[in-house]
Coordinates of C-alpha atoms in Angstrom, one line a residue:
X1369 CA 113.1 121.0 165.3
X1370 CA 112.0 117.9 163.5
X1371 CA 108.6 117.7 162.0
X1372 CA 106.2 116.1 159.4
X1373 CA 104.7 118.3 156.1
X1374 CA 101.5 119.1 156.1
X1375 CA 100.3 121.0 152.4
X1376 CA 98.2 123.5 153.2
X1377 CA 96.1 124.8 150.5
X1378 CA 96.9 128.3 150.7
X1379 CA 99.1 130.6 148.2
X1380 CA 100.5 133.4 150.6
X1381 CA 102.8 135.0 147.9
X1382 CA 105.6 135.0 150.7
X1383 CA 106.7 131.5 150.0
X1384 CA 105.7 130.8 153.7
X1385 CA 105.9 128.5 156.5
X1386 CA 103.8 127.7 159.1
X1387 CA 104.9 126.3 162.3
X1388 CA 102.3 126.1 165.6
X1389 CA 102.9 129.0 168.2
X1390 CA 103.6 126.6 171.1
X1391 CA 106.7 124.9 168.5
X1392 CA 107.7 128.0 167.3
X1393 CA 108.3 129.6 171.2
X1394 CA 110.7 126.2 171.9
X1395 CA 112.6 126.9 168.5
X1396 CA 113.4 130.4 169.5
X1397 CA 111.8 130.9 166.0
X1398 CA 109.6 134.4 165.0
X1399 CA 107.3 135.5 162.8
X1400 CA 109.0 136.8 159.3
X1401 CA 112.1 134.8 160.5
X1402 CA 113.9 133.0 157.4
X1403 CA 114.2 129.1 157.9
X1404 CA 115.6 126.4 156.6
X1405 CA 114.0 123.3 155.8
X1406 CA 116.4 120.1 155.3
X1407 CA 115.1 116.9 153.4
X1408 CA 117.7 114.5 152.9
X1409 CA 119.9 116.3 150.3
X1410 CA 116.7 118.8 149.5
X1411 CA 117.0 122.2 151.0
X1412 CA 114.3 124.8 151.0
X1413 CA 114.0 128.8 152.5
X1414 CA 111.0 130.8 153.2
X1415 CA 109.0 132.7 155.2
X1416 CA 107.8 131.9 159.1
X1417 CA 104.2 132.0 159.9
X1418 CA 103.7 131.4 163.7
X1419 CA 99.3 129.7 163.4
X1420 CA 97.7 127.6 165.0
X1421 CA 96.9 126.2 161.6
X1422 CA 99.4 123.8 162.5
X1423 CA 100.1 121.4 165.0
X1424 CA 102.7 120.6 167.4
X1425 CA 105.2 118.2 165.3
X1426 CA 103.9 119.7 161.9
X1427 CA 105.3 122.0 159.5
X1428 CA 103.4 123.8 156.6
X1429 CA 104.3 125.0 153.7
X1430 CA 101.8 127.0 151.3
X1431 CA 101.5 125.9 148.0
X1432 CA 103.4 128.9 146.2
X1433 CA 106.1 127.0 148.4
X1434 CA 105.3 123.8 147.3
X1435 CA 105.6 125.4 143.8
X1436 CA 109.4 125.8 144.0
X1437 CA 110.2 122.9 145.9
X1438 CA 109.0 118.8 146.0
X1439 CA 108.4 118.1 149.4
X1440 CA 105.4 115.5 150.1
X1441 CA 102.7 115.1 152.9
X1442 CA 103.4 113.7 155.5
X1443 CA 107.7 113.7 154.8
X1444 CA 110.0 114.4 157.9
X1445 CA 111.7 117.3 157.7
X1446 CA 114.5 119.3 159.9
X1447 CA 113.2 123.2 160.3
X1448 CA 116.2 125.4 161.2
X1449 CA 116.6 129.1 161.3
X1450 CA 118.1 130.6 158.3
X1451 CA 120.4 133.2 159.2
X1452 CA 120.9 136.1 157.6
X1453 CA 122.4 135.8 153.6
X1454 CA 125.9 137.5 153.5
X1455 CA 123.5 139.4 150.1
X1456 CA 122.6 141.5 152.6
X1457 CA 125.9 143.1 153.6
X1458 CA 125.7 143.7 149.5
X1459 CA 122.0 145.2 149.9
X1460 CA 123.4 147.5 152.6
X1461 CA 126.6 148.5 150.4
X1462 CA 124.5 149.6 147.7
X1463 CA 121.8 151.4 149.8
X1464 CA 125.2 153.6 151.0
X1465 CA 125.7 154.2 146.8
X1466 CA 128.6 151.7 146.6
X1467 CA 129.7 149.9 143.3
X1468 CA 128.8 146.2 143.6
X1469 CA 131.5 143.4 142.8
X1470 CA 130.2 140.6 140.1
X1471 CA 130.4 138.3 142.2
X1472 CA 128.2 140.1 145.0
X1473 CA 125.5 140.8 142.2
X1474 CA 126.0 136.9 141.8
X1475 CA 125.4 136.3 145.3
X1476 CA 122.1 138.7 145.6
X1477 CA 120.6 137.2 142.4
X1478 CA 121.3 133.7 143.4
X1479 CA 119.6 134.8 147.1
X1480 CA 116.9 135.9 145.3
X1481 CA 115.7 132.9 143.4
X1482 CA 117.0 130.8 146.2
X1483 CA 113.9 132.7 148.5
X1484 CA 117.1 133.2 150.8
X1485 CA 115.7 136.9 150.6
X1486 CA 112.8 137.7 152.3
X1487 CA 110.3 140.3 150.7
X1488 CA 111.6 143.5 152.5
X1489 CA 115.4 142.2 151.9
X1490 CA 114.4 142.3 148.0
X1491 CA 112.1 146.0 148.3
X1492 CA 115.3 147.2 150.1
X1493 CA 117.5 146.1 147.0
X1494 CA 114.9 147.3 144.2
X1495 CA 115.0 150.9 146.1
X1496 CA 118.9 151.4 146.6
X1497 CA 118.6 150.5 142.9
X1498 CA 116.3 153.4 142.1
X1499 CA 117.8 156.0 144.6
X1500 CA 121.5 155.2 143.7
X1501 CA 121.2 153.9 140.2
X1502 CA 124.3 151.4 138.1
X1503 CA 126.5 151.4 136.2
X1504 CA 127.3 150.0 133.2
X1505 CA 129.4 146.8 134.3
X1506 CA 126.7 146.2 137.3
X1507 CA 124.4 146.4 134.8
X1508 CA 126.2 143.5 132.7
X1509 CA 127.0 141.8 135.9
X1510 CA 122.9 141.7 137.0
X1511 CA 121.7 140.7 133.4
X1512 CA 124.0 138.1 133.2
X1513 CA 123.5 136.6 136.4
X1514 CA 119.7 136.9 136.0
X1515 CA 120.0 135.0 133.0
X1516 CA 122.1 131.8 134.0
X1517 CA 120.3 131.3 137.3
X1518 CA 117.6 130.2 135.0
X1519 CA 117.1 128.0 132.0
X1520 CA 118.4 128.9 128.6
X1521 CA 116.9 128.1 125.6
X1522 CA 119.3 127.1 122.4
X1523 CA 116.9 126.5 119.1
X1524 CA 118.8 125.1 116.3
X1525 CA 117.7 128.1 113.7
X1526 CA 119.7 130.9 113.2
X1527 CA 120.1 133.6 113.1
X1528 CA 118.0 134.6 115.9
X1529 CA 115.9 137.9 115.8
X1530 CA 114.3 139.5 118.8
X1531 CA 111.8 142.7 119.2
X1532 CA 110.5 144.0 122.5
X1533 CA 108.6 147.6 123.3
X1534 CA 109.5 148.6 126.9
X1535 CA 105.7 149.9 126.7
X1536 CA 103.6 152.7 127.8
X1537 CA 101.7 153.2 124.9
X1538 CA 97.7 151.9 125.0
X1539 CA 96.8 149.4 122.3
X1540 CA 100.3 148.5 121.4
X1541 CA 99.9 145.0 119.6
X1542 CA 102.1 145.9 117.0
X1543 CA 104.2 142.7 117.6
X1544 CA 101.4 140.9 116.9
X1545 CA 101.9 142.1 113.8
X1546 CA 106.1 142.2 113.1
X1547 CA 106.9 138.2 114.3
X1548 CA 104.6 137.0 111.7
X1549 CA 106.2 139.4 108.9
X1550 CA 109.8 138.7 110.2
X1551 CA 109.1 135.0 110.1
X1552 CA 107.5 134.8 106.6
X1553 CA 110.8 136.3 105.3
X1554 CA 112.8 133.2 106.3
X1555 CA 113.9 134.5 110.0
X1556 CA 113.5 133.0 113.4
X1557 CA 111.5 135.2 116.1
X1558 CA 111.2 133.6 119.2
X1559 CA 109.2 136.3 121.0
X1560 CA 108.2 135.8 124.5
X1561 CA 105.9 138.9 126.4
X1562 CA 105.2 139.4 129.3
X1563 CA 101.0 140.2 130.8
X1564 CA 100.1 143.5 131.3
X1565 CA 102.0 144.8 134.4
X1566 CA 100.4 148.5 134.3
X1567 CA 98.7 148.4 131.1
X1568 CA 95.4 147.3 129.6
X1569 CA 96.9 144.6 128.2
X1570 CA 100.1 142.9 127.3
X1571 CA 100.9 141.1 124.1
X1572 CA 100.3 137.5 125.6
X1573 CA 97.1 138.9 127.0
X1574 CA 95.8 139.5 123.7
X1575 CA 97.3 136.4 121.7
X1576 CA 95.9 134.3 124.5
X1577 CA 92.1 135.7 122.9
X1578 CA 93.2 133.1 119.9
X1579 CA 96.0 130.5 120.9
X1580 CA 97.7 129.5 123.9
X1581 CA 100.2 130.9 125.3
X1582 CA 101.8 129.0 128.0
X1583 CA 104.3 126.4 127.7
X1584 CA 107.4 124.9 128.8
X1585 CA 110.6 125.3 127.2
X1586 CA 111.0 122.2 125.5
X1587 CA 107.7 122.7 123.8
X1588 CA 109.0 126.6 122.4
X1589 CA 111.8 124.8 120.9
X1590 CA 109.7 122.3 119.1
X1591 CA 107.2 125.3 117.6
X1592 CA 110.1 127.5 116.7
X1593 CA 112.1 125.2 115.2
X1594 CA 108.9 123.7 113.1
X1595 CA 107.5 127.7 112.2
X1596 CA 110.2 130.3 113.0
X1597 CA 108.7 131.9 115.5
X1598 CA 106.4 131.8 118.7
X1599 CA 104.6 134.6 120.3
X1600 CA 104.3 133.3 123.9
X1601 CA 104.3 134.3 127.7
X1602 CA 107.6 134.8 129.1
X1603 CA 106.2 134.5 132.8
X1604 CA 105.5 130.7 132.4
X1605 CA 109.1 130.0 131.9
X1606 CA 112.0 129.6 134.2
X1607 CA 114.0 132.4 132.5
X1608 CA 115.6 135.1 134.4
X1609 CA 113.2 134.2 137.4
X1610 CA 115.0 136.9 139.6
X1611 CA 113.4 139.3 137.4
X1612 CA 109.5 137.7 138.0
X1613 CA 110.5 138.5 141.9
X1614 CA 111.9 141.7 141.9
X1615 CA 109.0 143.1 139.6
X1616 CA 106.4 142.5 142.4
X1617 CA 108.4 145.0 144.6
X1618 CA 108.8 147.9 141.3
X1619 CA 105.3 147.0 141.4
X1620 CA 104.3 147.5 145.6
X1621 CA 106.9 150.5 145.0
X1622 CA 105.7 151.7 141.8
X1623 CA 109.2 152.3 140.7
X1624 CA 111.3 151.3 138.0
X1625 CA 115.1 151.8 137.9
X1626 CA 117.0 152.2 134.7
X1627 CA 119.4 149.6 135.2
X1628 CA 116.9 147.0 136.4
X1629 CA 114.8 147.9 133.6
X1630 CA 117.8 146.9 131.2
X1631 CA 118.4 144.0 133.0
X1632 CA 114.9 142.6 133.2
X1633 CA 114.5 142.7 129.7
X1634 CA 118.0 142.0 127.9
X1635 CA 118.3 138.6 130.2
X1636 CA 115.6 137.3 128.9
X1637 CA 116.8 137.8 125.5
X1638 CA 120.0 136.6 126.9
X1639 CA 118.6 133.5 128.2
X1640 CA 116.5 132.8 124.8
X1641 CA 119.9 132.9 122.4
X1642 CA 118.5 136.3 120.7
X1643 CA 121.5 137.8 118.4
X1644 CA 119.4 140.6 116.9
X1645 CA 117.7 142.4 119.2
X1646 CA 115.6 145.6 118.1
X1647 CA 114.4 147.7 120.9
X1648 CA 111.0 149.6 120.3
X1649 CA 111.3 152.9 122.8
X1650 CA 107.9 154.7 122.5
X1651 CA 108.4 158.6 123.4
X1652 CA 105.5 161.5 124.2
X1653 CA 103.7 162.5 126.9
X1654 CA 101.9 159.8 128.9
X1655 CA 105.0 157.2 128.6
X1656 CA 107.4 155.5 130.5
X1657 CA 109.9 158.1 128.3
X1658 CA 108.6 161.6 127.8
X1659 CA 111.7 163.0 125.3
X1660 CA 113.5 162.1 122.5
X1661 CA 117.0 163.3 124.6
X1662 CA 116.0 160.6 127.1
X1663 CA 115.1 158.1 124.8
X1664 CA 118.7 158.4 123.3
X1665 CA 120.2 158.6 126.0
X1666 CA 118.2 154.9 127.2
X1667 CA 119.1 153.4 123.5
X1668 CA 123.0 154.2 124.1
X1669 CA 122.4 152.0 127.4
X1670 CA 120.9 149.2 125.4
X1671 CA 123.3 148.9 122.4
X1672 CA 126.3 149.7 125.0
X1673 CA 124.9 146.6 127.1
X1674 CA 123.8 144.3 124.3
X1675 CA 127.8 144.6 122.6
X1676 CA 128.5 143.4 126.8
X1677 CA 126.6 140.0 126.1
X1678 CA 127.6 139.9 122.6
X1679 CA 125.0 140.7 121.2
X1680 CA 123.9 142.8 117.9
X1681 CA 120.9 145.7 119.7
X1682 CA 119.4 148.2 117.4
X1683 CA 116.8 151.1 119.0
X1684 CA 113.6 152.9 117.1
X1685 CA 112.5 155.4 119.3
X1686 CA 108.7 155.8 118.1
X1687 CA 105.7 157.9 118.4
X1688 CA 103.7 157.2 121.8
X1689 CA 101.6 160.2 122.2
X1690 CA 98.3 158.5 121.2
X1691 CA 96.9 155.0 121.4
X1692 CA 98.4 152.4 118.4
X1693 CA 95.3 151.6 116.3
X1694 CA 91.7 152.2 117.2
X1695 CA 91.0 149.6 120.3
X1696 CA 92.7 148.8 123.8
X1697 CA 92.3 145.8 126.0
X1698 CA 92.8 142.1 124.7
X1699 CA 89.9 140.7 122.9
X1700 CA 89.4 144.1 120.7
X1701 CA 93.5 143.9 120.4
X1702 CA 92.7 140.8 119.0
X1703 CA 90.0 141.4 116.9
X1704 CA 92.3 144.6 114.8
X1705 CA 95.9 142.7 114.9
X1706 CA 94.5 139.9 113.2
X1707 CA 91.9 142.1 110.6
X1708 CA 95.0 144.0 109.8
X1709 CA 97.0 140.6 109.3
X1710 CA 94.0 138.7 106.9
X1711 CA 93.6 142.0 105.2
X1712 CA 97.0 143.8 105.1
X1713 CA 95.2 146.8 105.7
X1714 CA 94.3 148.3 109.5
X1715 CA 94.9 151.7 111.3
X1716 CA 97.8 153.6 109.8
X1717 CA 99.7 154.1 113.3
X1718 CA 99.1 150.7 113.5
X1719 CA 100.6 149.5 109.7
X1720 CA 103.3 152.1 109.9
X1721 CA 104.7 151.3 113.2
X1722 CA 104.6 147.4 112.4
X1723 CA 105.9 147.8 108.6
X1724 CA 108.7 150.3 110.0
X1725 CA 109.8 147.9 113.0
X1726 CA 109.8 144.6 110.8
X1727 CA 111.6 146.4 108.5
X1728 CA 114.2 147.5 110.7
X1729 CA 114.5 143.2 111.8
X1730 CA 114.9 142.4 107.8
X1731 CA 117.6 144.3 107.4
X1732 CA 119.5 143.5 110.8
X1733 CA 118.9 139.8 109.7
X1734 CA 120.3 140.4 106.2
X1735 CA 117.5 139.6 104.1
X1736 CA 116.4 142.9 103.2
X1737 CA 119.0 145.7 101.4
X1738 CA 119.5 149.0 103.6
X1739 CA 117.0 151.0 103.2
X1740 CA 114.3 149.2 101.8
X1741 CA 113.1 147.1 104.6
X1742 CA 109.8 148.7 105.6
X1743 CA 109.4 148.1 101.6
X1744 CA 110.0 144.3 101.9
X1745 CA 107.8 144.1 105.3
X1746 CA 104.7 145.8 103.8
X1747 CA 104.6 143.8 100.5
X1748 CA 104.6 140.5 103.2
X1749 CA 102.0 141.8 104.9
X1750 CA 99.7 143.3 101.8
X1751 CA 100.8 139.9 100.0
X1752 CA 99.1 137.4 102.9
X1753 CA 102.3 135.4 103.4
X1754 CA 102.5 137.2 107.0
X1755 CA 98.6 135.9 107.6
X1756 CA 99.5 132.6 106.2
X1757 CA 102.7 132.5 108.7
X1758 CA 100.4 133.4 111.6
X1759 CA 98.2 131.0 110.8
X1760 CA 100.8 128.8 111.6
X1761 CA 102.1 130.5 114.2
X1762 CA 98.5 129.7 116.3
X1763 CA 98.4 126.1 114.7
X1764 CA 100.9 125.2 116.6
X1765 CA 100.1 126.5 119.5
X1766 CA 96.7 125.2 120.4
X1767 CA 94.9 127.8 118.3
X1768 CA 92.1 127.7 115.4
X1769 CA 94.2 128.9 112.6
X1770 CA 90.6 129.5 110.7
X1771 CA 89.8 132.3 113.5
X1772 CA 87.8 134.9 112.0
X1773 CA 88.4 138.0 114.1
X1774 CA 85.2 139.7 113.9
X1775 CA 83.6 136.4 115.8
X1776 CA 86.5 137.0 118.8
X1777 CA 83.6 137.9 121.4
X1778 CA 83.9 141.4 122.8
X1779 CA 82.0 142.6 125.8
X1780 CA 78.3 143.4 125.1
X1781 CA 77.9 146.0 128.4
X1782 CA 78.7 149.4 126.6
X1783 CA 78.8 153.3 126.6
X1784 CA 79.5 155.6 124.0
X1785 CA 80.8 159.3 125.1
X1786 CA 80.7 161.5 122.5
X1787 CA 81.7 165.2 121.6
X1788 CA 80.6 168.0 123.7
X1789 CA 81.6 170.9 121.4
X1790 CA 82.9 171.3 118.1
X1791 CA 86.1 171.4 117.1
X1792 CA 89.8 169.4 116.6
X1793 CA 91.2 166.2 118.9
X1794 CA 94.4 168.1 120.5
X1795 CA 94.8 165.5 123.2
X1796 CA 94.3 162.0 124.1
X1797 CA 95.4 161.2 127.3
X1798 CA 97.6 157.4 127.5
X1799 CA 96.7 157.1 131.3
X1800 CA 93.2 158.5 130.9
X1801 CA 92.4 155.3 128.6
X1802 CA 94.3 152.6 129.9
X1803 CA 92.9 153.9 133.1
X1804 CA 89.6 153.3 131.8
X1805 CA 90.1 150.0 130.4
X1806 CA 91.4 148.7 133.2
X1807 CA 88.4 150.0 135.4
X1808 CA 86.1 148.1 132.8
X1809 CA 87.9 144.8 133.8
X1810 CA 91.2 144.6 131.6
X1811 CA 92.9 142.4 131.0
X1812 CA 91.7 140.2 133.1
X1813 CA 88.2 140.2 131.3
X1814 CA 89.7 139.3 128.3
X1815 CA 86.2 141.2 126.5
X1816 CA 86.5 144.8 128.3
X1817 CA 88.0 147.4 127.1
X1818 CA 87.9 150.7 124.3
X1819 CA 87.0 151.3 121.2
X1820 CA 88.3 154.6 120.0
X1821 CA 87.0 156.5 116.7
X1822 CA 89.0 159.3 116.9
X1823 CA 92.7 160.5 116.7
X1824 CA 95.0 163.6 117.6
X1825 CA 94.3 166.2 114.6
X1826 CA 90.9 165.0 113.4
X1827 CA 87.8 167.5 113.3
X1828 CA 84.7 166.6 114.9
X1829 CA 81.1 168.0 115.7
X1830 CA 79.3 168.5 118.8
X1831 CA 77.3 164.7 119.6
X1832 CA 80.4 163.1 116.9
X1833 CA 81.2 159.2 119.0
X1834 CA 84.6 159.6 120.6
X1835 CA 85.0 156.4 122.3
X1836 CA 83.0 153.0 123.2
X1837 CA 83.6 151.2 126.6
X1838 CA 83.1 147.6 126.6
X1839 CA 82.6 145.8 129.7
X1840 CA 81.5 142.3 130.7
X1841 CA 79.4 142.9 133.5
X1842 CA 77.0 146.5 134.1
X1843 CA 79.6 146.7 137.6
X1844 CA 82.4 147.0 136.0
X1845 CA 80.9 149.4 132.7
X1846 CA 79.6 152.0 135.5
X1847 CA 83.1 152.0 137.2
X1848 CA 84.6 153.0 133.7
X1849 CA 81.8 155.4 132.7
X1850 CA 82.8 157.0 136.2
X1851 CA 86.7 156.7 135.6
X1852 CA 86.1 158.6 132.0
X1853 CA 84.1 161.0 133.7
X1854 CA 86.7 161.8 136.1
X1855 CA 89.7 162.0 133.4
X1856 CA 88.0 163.2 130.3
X1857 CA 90.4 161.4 128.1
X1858 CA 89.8 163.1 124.9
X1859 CA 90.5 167.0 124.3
X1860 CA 88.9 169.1 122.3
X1861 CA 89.3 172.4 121.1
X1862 CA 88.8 174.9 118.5
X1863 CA 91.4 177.2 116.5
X1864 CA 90.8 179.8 118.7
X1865 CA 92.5 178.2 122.1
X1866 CA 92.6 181.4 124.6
X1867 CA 91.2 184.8 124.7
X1868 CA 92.5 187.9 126.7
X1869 CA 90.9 191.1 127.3
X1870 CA 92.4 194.2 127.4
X1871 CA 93.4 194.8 131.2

């Protein structure tokens, strides 16, 4: 059918179009039905909506749609159905527990930026993926093709280091932290983050308290190759945009398969030129991995993968039983990475963890002897060229490089729970608190989240202060009073743990 656009000012996060009931019935077209719209030599897939929205003779396309591709008001267009993708014979072959071809990961990836995949098509991939699991040279094939099916980024400062947590652990801002240390040593960092996906808050959530952090790829290539580094978000970027779509189905799932996990996060690094690549694996209870057996077993993946895409990938597996530092959720993230950075002094998890990564980076990019790395990481830390380097780092993007962290504005709606009984901090539970947090509007309200005063092994009295919630509005501190409440975050116990009578 031929019709004119018409822009509709909606964002249905299906890449939709709508086409009028009575048009729709002459097409033979139906709701959820893939199409095809033709422009001249433009070509564009998504979603059918049958509304009344519409008129006869019109055809319109949300603005998520509009997003992707440049079609005007009022253009003509040809609408056609889509057909089905041959990715979905490939879908169907992995759902049975075959071994994809490269080329057929290829074809799914490209189907999947394309839109040629409609959201159950992608859920359907994402699950065979978790039930049935791949190997190795899928693995390579996916995280390859993920990479080159967006842009790639190719700065003219080498060599290239890279640092990435796969997360789990509440108030992990170390990076915050490492780039500015890595860079004052003469190293380039480009680091990009992602925002919180089930956390409090993710690393460009809390830089974005001080600097901005969105920008297109022309403009990361101009800071990096003026400063060294960048710390910015990875989501406003075309790279590995396969990996933006298939996370809002781990996400509707909540799963997370190995192999996409490796994928999603080693194309990226792919697609920004990273040579070094240090992976931060926090292990304990609470996180995404529980043991250090699993942890190893994960690392072997990443350095077997990274030597796939020539690349040089070390692994830390670090502690993630408590919280890193005393506060969670973006503007009191803020407020501690940068103290620590001005002063060169902060929470010890917080110092060692940063000192021990960065040190790790200066000696995988040659400028620090084996072995005395951490050494070389905390004297650039304690010595202020790591503030200094920040300080350029937010200059040049957007930020006040004066920033004083203790005027970052935190929310002013608060509750203090303290300790019921006497005795030692055996517990603190990762979910509990990022489960609070969130509830008190993280990371979204960039103000709300926890203040913690206390830390596994530490003795406290009966009424001691355990934790502070911060909130930005009395709505969303009540929700989080009621959240703690229900958790209790924070154990407590004496030396005595059990007693049993003589039965």
């Amino acid at each position: 059918m031929k019709a004119k656009v018409r822009i509709l000012d909606v964002y249905s996060g299906r890449y939709s179009v709508f086409i009028n009931e009575e048009e729709a019935r002459k097409a033979k077209l139906h709701p959820d039905d893939l199409v095809r719209i033709e422009s001249g030599k433009k070509v564009a897939y998504g979603s059918l909506v049958v509304s009344n929205l519409v008129k006869p003779g019109e055809v319109g396309i949300s603005r998520d749609m509009l997003d992707l591709h440049n079609l005007s008001e009022g253009e003509s267009v040809l609408v056609l159905p889509g057909g089905q993708p041959e990715s979905v014979r490939y879908i169907k072959k992995k759902m049975h527990g075959e071994k994809l071809r490269k080329v057929e990961i290829e074809a799914i990836v490209r189907d999947i930026v394309d839109r040629k995949l409609r959201d159950i098509e992608i859920s359907s991939f994402v699950t065979s993926l978790e039930i049935n699991g791949l190997d190795m040279d899928e693995i390579a094939a996916l995280t390859i093709a993920m990479a080159e099916t967006g842009d790639m980024l190719d700065i003219d400062r080498k060599p290239i280091m890279d640092v990435h947590s796969i997360g789990g652990v509440p108030g992990n801002k170390t990076n915050i932290l490492v780039v500015p240390i890595v860079a004052a040593a003469g190293l380039t960092i480009p680091k990009t983050s992602s925002r919180a996906i089930t956390s409090a808050a993710g690393t460009a959530d809390v830089v974005e308290v001080f600097a901005n952090v969105s920008f297109e790829l022309d403009e990361i290539k101009r800071i990096v190759e003026k400063v060294g580094a960048c710390l910015v978000w990875g989501g406003a970027l075309n790279l590995a945009p396969a990996d933006d779509i298939t996370i809002k189905s781990e996400r509707a799932l909540s799963v997370d398969p190995t192999g996409l996990m490796l994928a999603s996060i080693m194309s990226k690094k792919y697609a920004m030129g990273s040579q070094y690549v240090l992976i931060d694996i926090p292990t304990g209870k609470g996180v995404k991995v529980e043991t250090v057996d699993q942890a190893r077993a994960l690392s072997r993946d990443f350095i077997e993968l990274g030597k796939r895409l020539g690349q040089y990938v070390e692994v830390a597996i670090t502690y993630g039983g408590q919280p890193i530092g005393h506060t969670v959720g973006p503007a009191l993230e803020a407020r501690e990475a940068l103290s620590a950075l001005q002063t060169g002094k902060g929470p010890g998890s917080l110092i060692e963890k940063a000192t021990g990564l960065a040190g790790i980076l200066l000696e995988m990019g040659g400028v620090a002897p084996t072995g005395m790395g951490k050494k070389m990481a905390r004297e650039i830390l304690e010595s202020g060229k790591a503030w200094e380097k920040m300080k350029e780092i937010i200059e040049a993007q957007g930020g006040n490089p004066e920033v004083k962290p203790e005027e970052i504005p935190i929310g002013d709606k608060t509750y203090t729970f303290t300790a019921s009984t006497s005795g030692y901090v055996t517990g603190i539970d990762n979910r509990g608190i990022t489960g609070i947090a969130k509830a008190a509007g993280a990371p979204e309200d960039k103000g709300a989240g926890i203040e913690l005063y206390v830390k596994v092994g530490e003795k406290v009295k009966e009424g001691d202060p355990l934790f502070t919630i911060h909130a930005e509005s009395e709505a969303r501190l009540d929700q989080a009073i009621v959240q703690a409440r229900r958790t209790e975050p924070i154990r407590i116990e004496g030396m005595v743990l059990q007693r049993i009578g003589n039965i």
